[in-house]
Coordinates of C-alpha atoms in Angstrom, one line a residue:
Chain A
M1416 CA 11.8 26.6 -7.5
G1417 CA 8.5 26.0 -7.6
K1418 CA 7.4 29.9 -7.3
G1419 CA 6.5 29.8 -10.9
E1420 CA 4.0 28.1 -9.6
N1421 CA 2.7 29.4 -6.6
T1422 CA 1.8 32.1 -8.7
S1423 CA 0.0 30.8 -10.8
I1424 CA -2.8 29.1 -7.8
Q1425 CA -2.7 32.4 -6.4
T1426 CA -4.4 34.0 -9.4
T1427 CA -7.6 31.6 -8.0
K1428 CA -9.8 33.4 -5.5
P1429 CA -13.1 32.5 -4.0
S1430 CA -16.6 34.1 -4.8
K1431 CA -17.0 37.2 -2.5
K1432 CA -19.5 36.9 -0.3
V1433 CA -21.6 39.1 0.8
D1434 CA -20.8 40.0 4.4
T1435 CA -23.3 41.0 7.1
L1436 CA -21.5 40.3 10.2
E1437 CA -19.1 42.6 11.3
D1438 CA -18.5 44.5 8.9
T1439 CA -16.2 47.1 10.2
S1440 CA -14.3 44.7 12.0
K1441 CA -13.8 42.9 8.1
I1442 CA -11.5 46.0 7.0
N1443 CA -8.8 46.0 9.7
Q1444 CA -8.1 41.9 8.3
P1445 CA -5.6 41.1 6.5
K1446 CA -5.9 39.8 3.3
E1447 CA -3.3 37.1 3.6
E1448 CA -1.4 36.3 6.0
N1449 CA 2.6 36.7 5.1
E1450 CA 3.7 33.6 5.6
V1451 CA 7.0 32.6 6.2
I1452 CA 8.3 29.4 3.8
E1453 CA 8.7 26.6 5.6
D1454 CA 11.5 23.5 4.1
D1455 CA 8.5 21.3 3.3
E1456 CA 11.6 18.6 4.4
F1457 CA 11.5 15.2 6.7
E1458 CA 14.2 15.2 8.5
E1459 CA 16.5 12.3 8.6
F1460 CA 16.2 10.8 12.0
E1461 CA 19.7 10.4 13.6
D1462 CA 20.8 6.8 15.1
N1463 CA 21.5 8.7 18.1
L1464 CA 18.2 9.0 18.7
L1465 CA 17.2 5.0 18.3
S1466 CA 17.0 4.6 22.0
L1467 CA 14.9 7.8 23.0
L1468 CA 13.4 6.9 19.9
M1469 CA 12.8 2.7 22.1
F1470 CA 11.6 4.0 25.6
R1471 CA 8.7 6.4 23.5
F1472 CA 7.8 2.2 21.7
D1473 CA 7.8 0.9 24.9
R1474 CA 5.5 3.3 26.4
L1475 CA 3.6 3.4 23.8
D1476 CA 2.5 -0.5 23.3
V1477 CA 1.0 -0.5 26.5
T1478 CA -0.7 2.1 27.1
C1479 CA -1.5 2.9 23.9
D1480 CA -3.8 6.0 23.9
D1481 CA -1.4 8.2 25.5
V1482 CA -1.8 10.9 28.3
D1483 CA -0.5 13.2 25.4
T1484 CA -3.9 12.5 23.0
K1485 CA -6.2 13.7 25.9
E1486 CA -3.7 16.7 26.3
Q1487 CA -3.6 17.9 22.7
W1488 CA -7.3 16.6 21.4
E1489 CA -11.1 17.7 22.6
D1490 CA -13.9 15.3 21.2
D1491 CA -16.8 15.8 24.3
W1492 CA -17.2 19.0 22.7
D1493 CA -20.4 18.3 20.9
T1494 CA -22.4 19.7 23.6
E1495 CA -26.7 21.5 24.3
H1496 CA -25.5 24.7 24.9
I1497 CA -26.6 27.7 23.2
D1498 CA -25.0 30.8 25.7
D1499 CA -21.8 31.2 23.7
E1500 CA -21.8 34.6 21.7
F1501 CA -21.9 33.2 18.3
S1502 CA -25.0 31.2 19.7
K1503 CA -26.5 34.6 21.1
Q1504 CA -26.5 36.6 17.8
L1505 CA -27.7 33.3 15.8
R1506 CA -30.5 33.5 18.3
Q1507 CA -31.0 37.1 17.8
E1508 CA -31.0 36.7 14.0
I1509 CA -33.7 33.4 14.0
E1510 CA -36.1 35.9 16.5
A1511 CA -35.7 38.6 13.9
H1512 CA -36.8 36.6 10.9
A1513 CA -38.2 34.0 11.5
A1514 CA -42.0 32.8 11.4
N1515 CA -43.2 30.2 14.3
P1516 CA -43.1 27.2 13.3
Q1517 CA -47.2 26.2 12.5
P1518 CA -49.1 24.0 13.4
M1519 CA -48.5 20.3 11.3
K1520 CA -51.6 19.2 9.4
M1521 CA -53.1 16.0 10.5
Chain B
M1042 CA 50.2 8.8 7.0
E1043 CA 46.6 10.6 7.4
L1044 CA 44.9 8.0 4.0
Y1045 CA 46.9 5.1 5.0
Q1046 CA 45.5 5.1 8.7
Y1047 CA 41.9 6.5 6.4
F1048 CA 41.8 2.8 4.7
N1049 CA 42.7 0.3 6.9
Q1050 CA 40.5 1.7 8.4
I1051 CA 37.9 0.4 5.4
N1052 CA 39.3 -2.7 5.4
D1053 CA 38.8 -3.5 8.9
S1054 CA 35.2 -2.9 8.6
I1055 CA 34.9 -5.1 5.3
Y1056 CA 36.7 -8.0 6.8
K1057 CA 35.5 -8.2 10.5
P1058 CA 32.6 -6.8 9.1
N1059 CA 31.1 -4.4 10.8
G1060 CA 28.6 -2.3 8.7
Q1061 CA 28.2 0.6 11.6
A1062 CA 32.2 1.9 11.2
L1063 CA 32.2 1.4 7.4
T1064 CA 28.7 3.7 7.0
D1065 CA 30.5 6.2 9.0
L1066 CA 34.1 5.6 7.2
L1067 CA 31.4 6.0 3.5
S1068 CA 29.9 9.1 5.5
L1069 CA 29.5 12.0 3.2
S1070 CA 25.8 13.6 4.7
E1071 CA 27.5 15.8 6.8
L1072 CA 29.9 17.8 4.3
I1073 CA 26.4 17.0 1.7
A1074 CA 24.8 18.9 4.4
V1075 CA 27.0 22.1 5.4
T1076 CA 27.6 22.7 1.7
I1077 CA 23.4 22.7 1.0
N1078 CA 23.8 24.7 3.6
N1079 CA 26.0 27.4 2.6
H1080 CA 24.3 27.5 -0.6
P1081 CA 24.3 30.8 -2.1
N1082 CA 20.4 29.5 -3.8
N1083 CA 19.3 27.5 -0.3
P1084 CA 16.5 29.0 0.7
F1085 CA 16.2 27.4 3.5
V1086 CA 19.5 27.7 6.0
K1087 CA 19.0 24.7 8.3
I1088 CA 20.3 25.8 12.5
F1089 CA 22.4 23.0 13.5
N1090 CA 22.9 22.4 17.3
A1091 CA 26.1 22.3 18.9
S1092 CA 26.5 18.8 18.6
Q1093 CA 25.5 18.3 14.8
T1094 CA 28.2 21.4 14.1
A1095 CA 30.9 19.4 16.1
K1096 CA 30.6 16.3 14.1
N1097 CA 30.2 18.6 10.7
N1098 CA 33.4 20.1 11.6
T1099 CA 35.2 16.7 12.5
K1100 CA 33.9 14.9 9.7
I1101 CA 34.4 17.9 6.9
Q1102 CA 38.3 18.6 8.5
Q1103 CA 38.5 14.2 8.3
L1104 CA 37.1 15.1 4.0
K1105 CA 39.9 18.5 3.5
K1106 CA 43.4 15.7 5.2
I1107 CA 42.0 13.3 2.6
D1108 CA 40.7 14.9 -0.3
Q1109 CA 44.1 17.2 -0.1
L1110 CA 46.6 13.6 -0.1
V1111 CA 44.6 12.1 -3.3
R1112 CA 44.9 15.1 -5.3
K1113 CA 48.9 14.4 -4.8
A1114 CA 48.3 10.9 -5.5
H1115 CA 48.9 10.8 -9.4
D1116 CA 46.2 7.7 -10.7
I1117 CA 42.9 7.3 -7.3
D1118 CA 42.7 4.2 -8.9
S1119 CA 46.0 2.5 -8.9
T1120 CA 45.9 4.1 -5.1
V1121 CA 43.0 2.7 -3.7
Q1122 CA 44.2 -1.1 -5.6
N1123 CA 47.2 -1.0 -3.1
K1124 CA 45.9 0.6 -0.3
L1125 CA 43.2 -2.1 0.1
Q1126 CA 43.0 -6.1 1.0
Q1127 CA 41.8 -8.2 -0.9
S1128 CA 41.5 -10.9 1.8
S1129 CA 39.2 -13.3 1.6
L1130 CA 37.4 -11.3 -1.3
N1131 CA 37.0 -12.1 -5.1
E1132 CA 38.3 -10.5 -7.4
S1133 CA 34.8 -9.0 -8.4
Q1134 CA 34.5 -8.1 -5.2
Y1135 CA 37.1 -6.9 -4.6
Q1136 CA 37.1 -4.6 -7.5
A1137 CA 33.2 -3.7 -6.8
Y1138 CA 35.1 -2.7 -3.2
C1139 CA 37.7 -0.8 -4.6
E1140 CA 35.3 1.3 -7.0
I1141 CA 32.9 2.5 -4.3
V1142 CA 36.3 3.8 -2.6
S1143 CA 37.6 5.7 -5.3
H1144 CA 34.7 7.4 -7.1
R1145 CA 33.4 8.6 -3.3
L1146 CA 37.2 10.2 -3.7
R1147 CA 36.8 11.7 -6.8
T1148 CA 32.7 12.2 -5.2
I1149 CA 34.8 14.2 -1.7
T1150 CA 36.6 16.2 -4.5
L1151 CA 34.4 17.4 -6.8
I1152 CA 32.0 18.4 -4.1
F1153 CA 35.1 20.3 -2.4
D1154 CA 35.2 21.5 -6.2
Q1155 CA 32.3 22.9 -6.3
N1156 CA 31.3 20.7 -9.1
Y1157 CA 28.6 19.7 -7.9
S1158 CA 27.3 18.3 -11.0
E1159 CA 30.3 15.5 -11.6
A1160 CA 29.8 14.9 -7.9
F1161 CA 26.0 13.1 -7.8
N1162 CA 27.3 11.5 -11.4
E1163 CA 30.3 10.1 -9.5
F1164 CA 28.7 9.6 -6.4
S1165 CA 26.2 7.4 -8.3
K1166 CA 29.0 5.1 -9.9
S1167 CA 30.2 4.1 -6.2
V1168 CA 26.3 3.1 -5.4
E1169 CA 26.0 1.2 -8.7
S1170 CA 29.0 -0.9 -7.2
F1171 CA 28.1 -0.9 -3.7
I1172 CA 24.8 -2.4 -4.8
R1173 CA 27.5 -5.6 -6.3
V1174 CA 28.3 -6.2 -3.0
F1175 CA 25.1 -5.7 -1.1
E1176 CA 25.1 -8.2 1.5
S1177 CA 22.8 -8.0 5.5
W1178 CA 25.7 -6.8 7.3
S1179 CA 25.9 -4.5 5.0
I1180 CA 22.8 -2.1 5.5
P1181 CA 23.6 0.5 7.7
V1182 CA 25.8 1.4 4.3
M1183 CA 22.9 1.0 2.6
Y1184 CA 20.6 3.1 4.5
K1185 CA 23.5 6.0 4.1
Y1186 CA 24.0 5.4 1.0
C1187 CA 21.0 6.3 -0.3
Y1188 CA 19.9 9.6 2.1
D1189 CA 23.3 10.5 0.9
I1190 CA 22.2 10.2 -2.5
R1191 CA 18.8 11.8 -2.1
M1192 CA 21.6 15.1 -0.6
L1193 CA 23.4 15.3 -3.5
A1194 CA 21.1 15.2 -6.1
K1195 CA 19.0 18.2 -3.7
L1196 CA 22.7 19.9 -3.7
A1197 CA 23.3 19.5 -8.0
T1198 CA 19.9 21.1 -7.9
I1199 CA 20.1 24.0 -6.2
N1200 CA 23.2 24.7 -8.0
G1201 CA 20.6 24.9 -10.6
S1202 CA 23.6 22.6 -12.5
A1203 CA 21.0 21.0 -13.7
T1204 CA 20.1 20.9 -17.6
V1205 CA 17.1 23.0 -18.7
D1206 CA 14.5 21.0 -19.9
A1207 CA 12.6 22.4 -22.8
S1208 CA 9.7 20.3 -21.8
G1209 CA 9.3 21.9 -18.2
K1210 CA 10.8 18.2 -16.9
K1211 CA 11.6 19.9 -13.0
N1212 CA 15.1 17.8 -12.4
D1213 CA 17.0 15.7 -13.2
Y1214 CA 19.2 14.4 -10.5
Y1215 CA 16.0 13.3 -9.3
E1216 CA 14.9 11.1 -12.0
D1217 CA 18.6 9.6 -11.6
A1218 CA 18.7 9.3 -8.2
S1219 CA 14.5 7.6 -7.7
R1220 CA 15.9 5.3 -10.6
L1221 CA 19.2 4.4 -8.8
L1222 CA 17.3 4.3 -6.2
S1223 CA 14.6 1.8 -7.4
R1224 CA 17.8 -0.8 -8.5
C1225 CA 19.0 -0.2 -4.6
F1226 CA 15.5 -1.4 -3.4
Q1227 CA 15.3 -4.7 -5.8
S1228 CA 19.2 -5.6 -4.7
A1229 CA 17.3 -5.7 -1.2
T1230 CA 14.6 -7.3 -2.3
G1231 CA 16.1 -10.2 -4.8
D1232 CA 16.8 -12.1 -1.6
R1233 CA 16.2 -15.4 -1.7
S1234 CA 16.5 -16.1 2.3
A1235 CA 15.0 -18.0 3.9
V1236 CA 16.2 -16.5 7.4
M1237 CA 14.1 -13.4 7.6
E1238 CA 16.9 -11.6 10.5
Q1239 CA 20.1 -12.4 8.1
S1240 CA 17.4 -10.8 5.1
K1241 CA 18.7 -8.3 3.3
K1242 CA 14.7 -7.5 2.8
R1243 CA 15.4 -5.6 5.5
A1244 CA 16.7 -2.3 4.0
S1245 CA 13.9 -2.0 2.6
L1246 CA 12.5 0.3 4.8
G1247 CA 15.0 2.7 4.5
I1248 CA 15.5 2.8 0.8
I1249 CA 12.2 3.1 0.2
N1250 CA 12.1 6.3 2.4
Q1251 CA 14.0 8.2 0.5
L1252 CA 12.0 7.0 -2.4
F1253 CA 9.0 8.4 -1.0
Q1254 CA 10.9 11.8 -0.3
I1255 CA 11.7 11.4 -4.0
Y1256 CA 8.2 11.1 -5.3
F1257 CA 6.9 13.2 -3.1
K1258 CA 8.9 16.0 -4.3
L1259 CA 8.6 14.9 -8.4
N1260 CA 4.9 14.9 -7.8
N1261 CA 4.4 11.9 -8.5
L1262 CA 2.2 10.0 -5.8
K1263 CA 1.0 7.6 -7.9
L1264 CA 4.4 5.6 -8.3
C1265 CA 4.3 4.8 -4.2
K1266 CA 1.9 2.6 -3.8
N1267 CA 4.1 -0.5 -5.9
L1268 CA 6.2 0.2 -3.6
I1269 CA 4.1 -0.1 -0.6
K1270 CA 2.3 -2.6 -2.3
A1271 CA 5.9 -4.7 -2.2
I1272 CA 7.2 -4.2 1.0
E1273 CA 3.7 -4.8 2.9
S1274 CA 3.0 -8.7 1.1
P1275 CA 3.9 -11.3 3.0
G1276 CA 7.8 -12.5 2.3
F1277 CA 8.6 -9.0 3.9
P1278 CA 9.5 -8.5 7.4
S1279 CA 6.6 -7.0 9.8
L1280 CA 6.8 -3.5 9.8
E1281 CA 7.0 -3.2 13.1
T1282 CA 10.9 -5.0 13.2
Y1283 CA 12.1 -1.8 11.1
P1284 CA 14.6 0.8 13.2
P1285 CA 11.6 2.7 15.0
Q1286 CA 12.6 6.0 13.7
Q1287 CA 12.6 5.1 10.1
L1288 CA 8.8 3.3 10.8
I1289 CA 7.5 6.9 12.0
T1290 CA 9.1 8.8 7.9
Y1291 CA 7.2 6.0 6.5
K1292 CA 3.9 6.8 8.5
F1293 CA 4.0 9.8 7.5
F1294 CA 4.3 8.9 3.8
V1295 CA 1.9 6.3 3.5
G1296 CA -0.7 8.5 5.8
R1297 CA -0.1 11.7 3.9
L1298 CA -0.8 9.0 0.8
A1299 CA -4.5 7.7 1.8
A1300 CA -5.2 10.9 3.0
F1301 CA -4.8 12.3 -0.6
E1302 CA -6.6 9.1 -1.7
G1303 CA -9.5 10.3 0.0
N1304 CA -8.6 7.6 3.4
F1305 CA -9.3 9.0 6.0
K1306 CA -9.5 6.3 8.4
K1307 CA -6.5 4.9 7.5
A1308 CA -4.4 8.4 7.3
Q1309 CA -5.8 9.2 10.9
Q1310 CA -4.5 6.4 12.4
D1311 CA -1.3 7.0 10.3
L1312 CA -0.3 10.0 11.1
L1313 CA -1.3 10.0 15.4
S1314 CA 1.1 7.3 15.2
A1315 CA 3.8 9.2 13.9
F1316 CA 3.6 11.9 15.8
N1317 CA 2.7 10.2 18.8
K1318 CA 5.9 8.6 18.5
C1319 CA 8.3 10.8 16.6
P1320 CA 10.8 12.2 19.2
P1321 CA 9.9 15.9 20.7
N1322 CA 13.0 17.0 20.3
I1323 CA 12.5 17.3 16.0
P1324 CA 10.0 19.4 16.5
K1325 CA 10.3 20.1 12.8
N1326 CA 9.3 16.4 12.1
K1327 CA 5.8 17.0 14.6
K1328 CA 4.2 20.3 12.9
L1329 CA 5.1 18.2 9.6
I1330 CA 3.5 15.5 10.8
L1331 CA 0.5 17.4 12.3
L1332 CA 0.0 19.4 9.8
Y1333 CA -1.9 17.1 7.3
L1334 CA -3.1 15.0 10.9
I1335 CA -5.6 17.9 11.6
P1336 CA -7.8 17.7 8.9
M1337 CA -8.2 13.7 9.6
Q1338 CA -8.2 14.4 13.5
L1339 CA -10.9 16.7 11.8
A1340 CA -13.1 14.6 10.1
Q1341 CA -12.4 12.5 13.2
C1342 CA -13.9 15.8 15.3
K1343 CA -11.4 15.5 16.9
F1344 CA -10.2 19.5 17.4
P1345 CA -6.1 19.6 18.7
K1346 CA -6.8 22.5 21.1
K1347 CA -5.1 25.6 21.1
G1348 CA -2.5 25.2 22.9
L1349 CA -0.9 22.3 20.1
L1350 CA -1.9 24.4 17.7
Q1351 CA 0.2 27.4 19.5
Q1352 CA 2.9 25.5 20.5
Y1353 CA 3.5 24.6 16.3
N1354 CA 3.1 27.1 14.9
L1355 CA 0.0 26.2 13.7
H1356 CA -2.2 29.5 14.1
Q1357 CA -4.0 29.0 10.6
F1358 CA -6.0 26.5 12.4
I1359 CA -7.3 28.3 14.8
G1360 CA -10.4 30.0 12.5
I1361 CA -10.9 26.8 11.8
V1362 CA -11.5 24.7 13.7
D1363 CA -13.7 27.0 16.7
G1364 CA -15.6 27.5 13.3
M1365 CA -16.2 24.0 13.2
K1366 CA -16.7 23.1 16.8
N1367 CA -19.4 26.0 17.3
G1368 CA -21.2 25.7 14.2
N1369 CA -19.3 29.5 13.1
I1370 CA -20.1 28.7 9.3
K1371 CA -18.5 32.4 9.0
Q1372 CA -15.9 31.8 10.4
F1373 CA -15.2 29.0 9.2
N1374 CA -15.3 30.3 5.4
Q1375 CA -13.5 33.5 6.5
C1376 CA -10.3 31.9 7.6
L1377 CA -10.5 29.1 4.7
A1378 CA -10.1 32.2 2.3
T1379 CA -7.7 33.8 4.9
N1380 CA -5.5 31.0 4.4
Q1381 CA -6.1 29.6 0.9
N1382 CA -3.1 29.7 -0.7
Y1383 CA -1.0 28.9 2.2
F1384 CA -3.7 25.6 2.2
I1385 CA -3.6 25.0 -1.4
S1386 CA 0.8 24.6 -1.6
K1387 CA -0.2 22.7 1.1
G1388 CA -2.4 20.2 -0.7
L1389 CA -5.0 20.0 2.7
Y1390 CA -7.0 23.7 0.4
L1391 CA -10.3 20.7 -0.8
I1392 CA -10.1 18.7 1.8
L1393 CA -10.5 21.1 4.7
E1394 CA -13.1 22.1 1.9
K1395 CA -15.6 18.6 3.0
L1396 CA -15.3 19.3 6.5
K1397 CA -17.6 22.4 5.2
I1398 CA -20.5 20.1 6.2
I1399 CA -19.8 19.2 10.0
V1400 CA -20.3 23.1 10.2
Y1401 CA -23.1 23.1 8.6
R1402 CA -24.3 20.3 11.2
N1403 CA -23.4 22.2 13.9
L1404 CA -24.6 25.1 13.0
F1405 CA -27.8 23.2 12.6
K1406 CA -28.2 21.6 15.2
K1407 CA -27.8 25.4 17.3
I1408 CA -30.7 26.2 14.7
Y1409 CA -32.8 23.4 16.3
L1410 CA -32.3 23.8 20.0
I1411 CA -32.5 27.2 19.3
T1412 CA -35.9 26.8 17.9
V1413 CA -36.5 24.7 20.8
S1414 CA -36.0 27.1 23.5
M1415 CA -38.2 29.9 21.4
N1416 CA -41.0 28.1 21.4
A1417 CA -40.8 25.9 24.6
N1418 CA -44.2 25.8 25.7
S1419 CA -45.4 24.3 22.2
N1420 CA -45.6 21.1 21.1
A1421 CA -44.1 21.7 18.0
K1422 CA -40.5 21.2 19.5
S1423 CA -39.1 18.3 16.8
R1424 CA -40.5 21.4 13.7
V1425 CA -38.0 23.9 12.5
P1426 CA -39.1 26.1 9.7
I1427 CA -36.8 26.2 7.3
Q1428 CA -37.5 30.1 7.4
N1429 CA -35.0 30.3 10.2
F1430 CA -32.0 28.2 8.3
V1431 CA -32.7 30.5 5.7
A1432 CA -32.4 33.7 8.0
A1433 CA -29.1 31.9 9.8
L1434 CA -27.2 31.6 6.6
K1435 CA -28.1 34.7 5.0
W1436 CA -26.1 35.6 8.6
A1437 CA -24.0 33.6 8.8
E1438 CA -22.6 32.8 5.2
N1439 CA -24.8 34.4 2.6
E1440 CA -27.0 37.1 0.9
T1441 CA -28.6 35.2 -1.8
V1442 CA -28.9 31.7 0.4
D1443 CA -33.0 31.0 0.2
V1444 CA -35.1 28.3 0.6
D1445 CA -34.2 26.6 -2.2
E1446 CA -30.1 26.0 -0.6
A1447 CA -30.7 26.3 2.9
E1448 CA -33.2 22.8 2.1
C1449 CA -30.6 21.6 -0.1
I1450 CA -28.0 22.2 2.5
I1451 CA -30.4 19.9 4.9
S1452 CA -31.3 17.2 2.5
N1453 CA -27.8 16.6 2.1
L1454 CA -27.1 16.5 5.5
I1455 CA -29.6 13.8 6.2
F1456 CA -28.7 11.6 3.3
D1457 CA -25.4 11.6 5.1
G1458 CA -27.0 10.7 8.4
Y1459 CA -25.4 13.3 10.2
I1460 CA -29.5 14.4 10.9
K1461 CA -32.4 12.2 11.6
G1462 CA -35.3 13.7 10.0
Y1463 CA -37.4 15.0 6.1
I1464 CA -38.1 17.9 4.9
S1465 CA -41.9 18.6 4.4
H1466 CA -42.3 21.7 2.2
K1467 CA -44.8 23.6 4.3
V1468 CA -43.6 22.6 7.8
G1469 CA -40.0 22.5 7.9
L1470 CA -37.4 20.2 9.3
I1471 CA -38.9 17.0 10.5
L1472 CA -36.4 15.3 13.8
S1473 CA -36.5 12.4 14.8
P1474 CA -37.9 12.5 18.2
N1475 CA -35.3 10.7 20.2
N1476 CA -30.8 11.4 18.8
P1477 CA -32.0 13.7 15.4
F1478 CA -28.5 14.6 15.7
P1479 CA -26.2 11.7 16.2
K1480 CA -23.0 11.5 17.6
L1481 CA -20.7 12.2 15.8
P1482 CA -17.7 11.5 14.1
L1483 CA -20.2 9.2 12.4
N1484 CA -19.2 5.8 11.6
Y1485 CA -19.8 6.1 8.1
I1486 CA -18.3 9.2 6.4
K1487 CA -19.9 9.2 2.7
Y1488 CA -19.6 12.4 1.8
L1489 CA -16.0 13.1 3.3
S1490 CA -14.5 10.0 1.6
I1491 CA -15.9 9.6 -2.2
V1492 CA -16.2 13.1 -3.3
I1493 CA -12.4 14.1 -3.7
N1494 CA -11.0 14.0 -6.7
C1495 CA -7.8 13.2 -6.2
D1496 CA -6.3 14.5 -9.5
D1497 CA -7.0 17.9 -8.0
I1498 CA -5.4 16.7 -5.3
Y1499 CA -2.5 15.4 -6.9
R1500 CA -2.4 18.4 -9.1
S1501 CA -2.4 20.5 -5.7
V1502 CA 0.9 19.5 -4.0
G1503 CA 2.4 19.6 -7.0
C1504 CA 4.3 23.0 -4.4
D1505 CA 4.6 21.7 -1.7
F1506 CA 8.0 21.2 -1.5
E1507 CA 10.5 23.3 -2.2
C1508 CA 14.1 22.3 -1.6

């Protein structure tokens, strides 16, 4: 069931990109992770969950954005920091190749 | 004796009337679920917890006893006629109830005999008879019947007893079940009673959820639209008045539809509400909601924390999230390529690809910050030579990137509002002195919402559901 379709899609691979970063680590990288196929069916909720759900509904109605949301999602990531590893490599690359900005002609 | 008791209980529940009691008496869910699980063709074995297992066993033992007695009876129809009391029912109602019960008893026998194809047909007749006597008090029975007919369609399909269609038509049982469910839906929506609390319309959401399940499986998402239009129209109960667990399921499907249609903002709201309201003791549903919620949250630049991804074993997104956050286009591309089949099978690949613009925005912001720090003493703080972008893209994405390509990406970012500035071919990117990289998410995300090609996505969900 459905397996035939999967194989037809697998034949399209993205165009090979030239790697200039971390070339050595690429060799050890698995080509495609063998994902365990899971049943994608949304489970029917059982009746006895009703009371639990009611409880959560009450709570959510009062505090719309509940605490979980803040614990689970991050939205304050957009900073001016450029001291992570990727930024350092990026700086090296730009410094090595870049020309200084030319003064604008008025 | 057992059979006598069973009919008495059915009589009681009809004449009281007690919808929940009748539902329990007519339920085949446990038998079907266990039969699917034990079927050799079933690729996904469901693990029942202790209380579910106990409930399943009790129910199946009951059905076995009843079935043994039914097999001894010469004629089920006359047995049912003898045992079921007409009482205050009129003749046609009484006949309908007799048919409901007798078709159902035959269904049980057929399931035990492993004749799932006939079991499906026989149960369909029971559903049809039920539609004739469906009333407001029997809404719980309607829910159960709608669920059971879908699960029987699943059982018959797994069994492979579907007539193989040369035209490549997928599975007949689901088509049949969807037609039957549509009739259930019509019987609910046809209620003209003015008092909504007593209207059969309150069964609509439960029926629609089963139809969604089937339409998604059959990859016929267009049909979902009409259902949504109907149920969200003024003549229907407001969504909040339905049982909460039905609302979670509904929001899950409606959110996914919105996502496939490129309406990311609505999808994000629906899926987030479903995720927050879904109880944690059904991790499978939580994970499924999360799977579609994450790309919507990413489009709003709200990133799932690593703990959340690990909790639900969604490690495929780790590189996407980190790549986006840091502007690491290499990591982003690599993660997308590595998990390409996974994302395609979930219908998410094209959506994730659209997020690349945000990766570029974050990368280019870093290039800008680095350039500024390199020229700390210069007065050219708001100018970034195109060469800097080219060098970065050559290194991080593709060696063949040239000035034209870099300028093209910058133009797109400017057009979409991610960067405030303009390109001067002589100088480079000239940025607005204040707020050159507006805070994310942007209020309008033109690029993300317009470019999605629905047909491609519909096609790519084709292999979404396995059964």
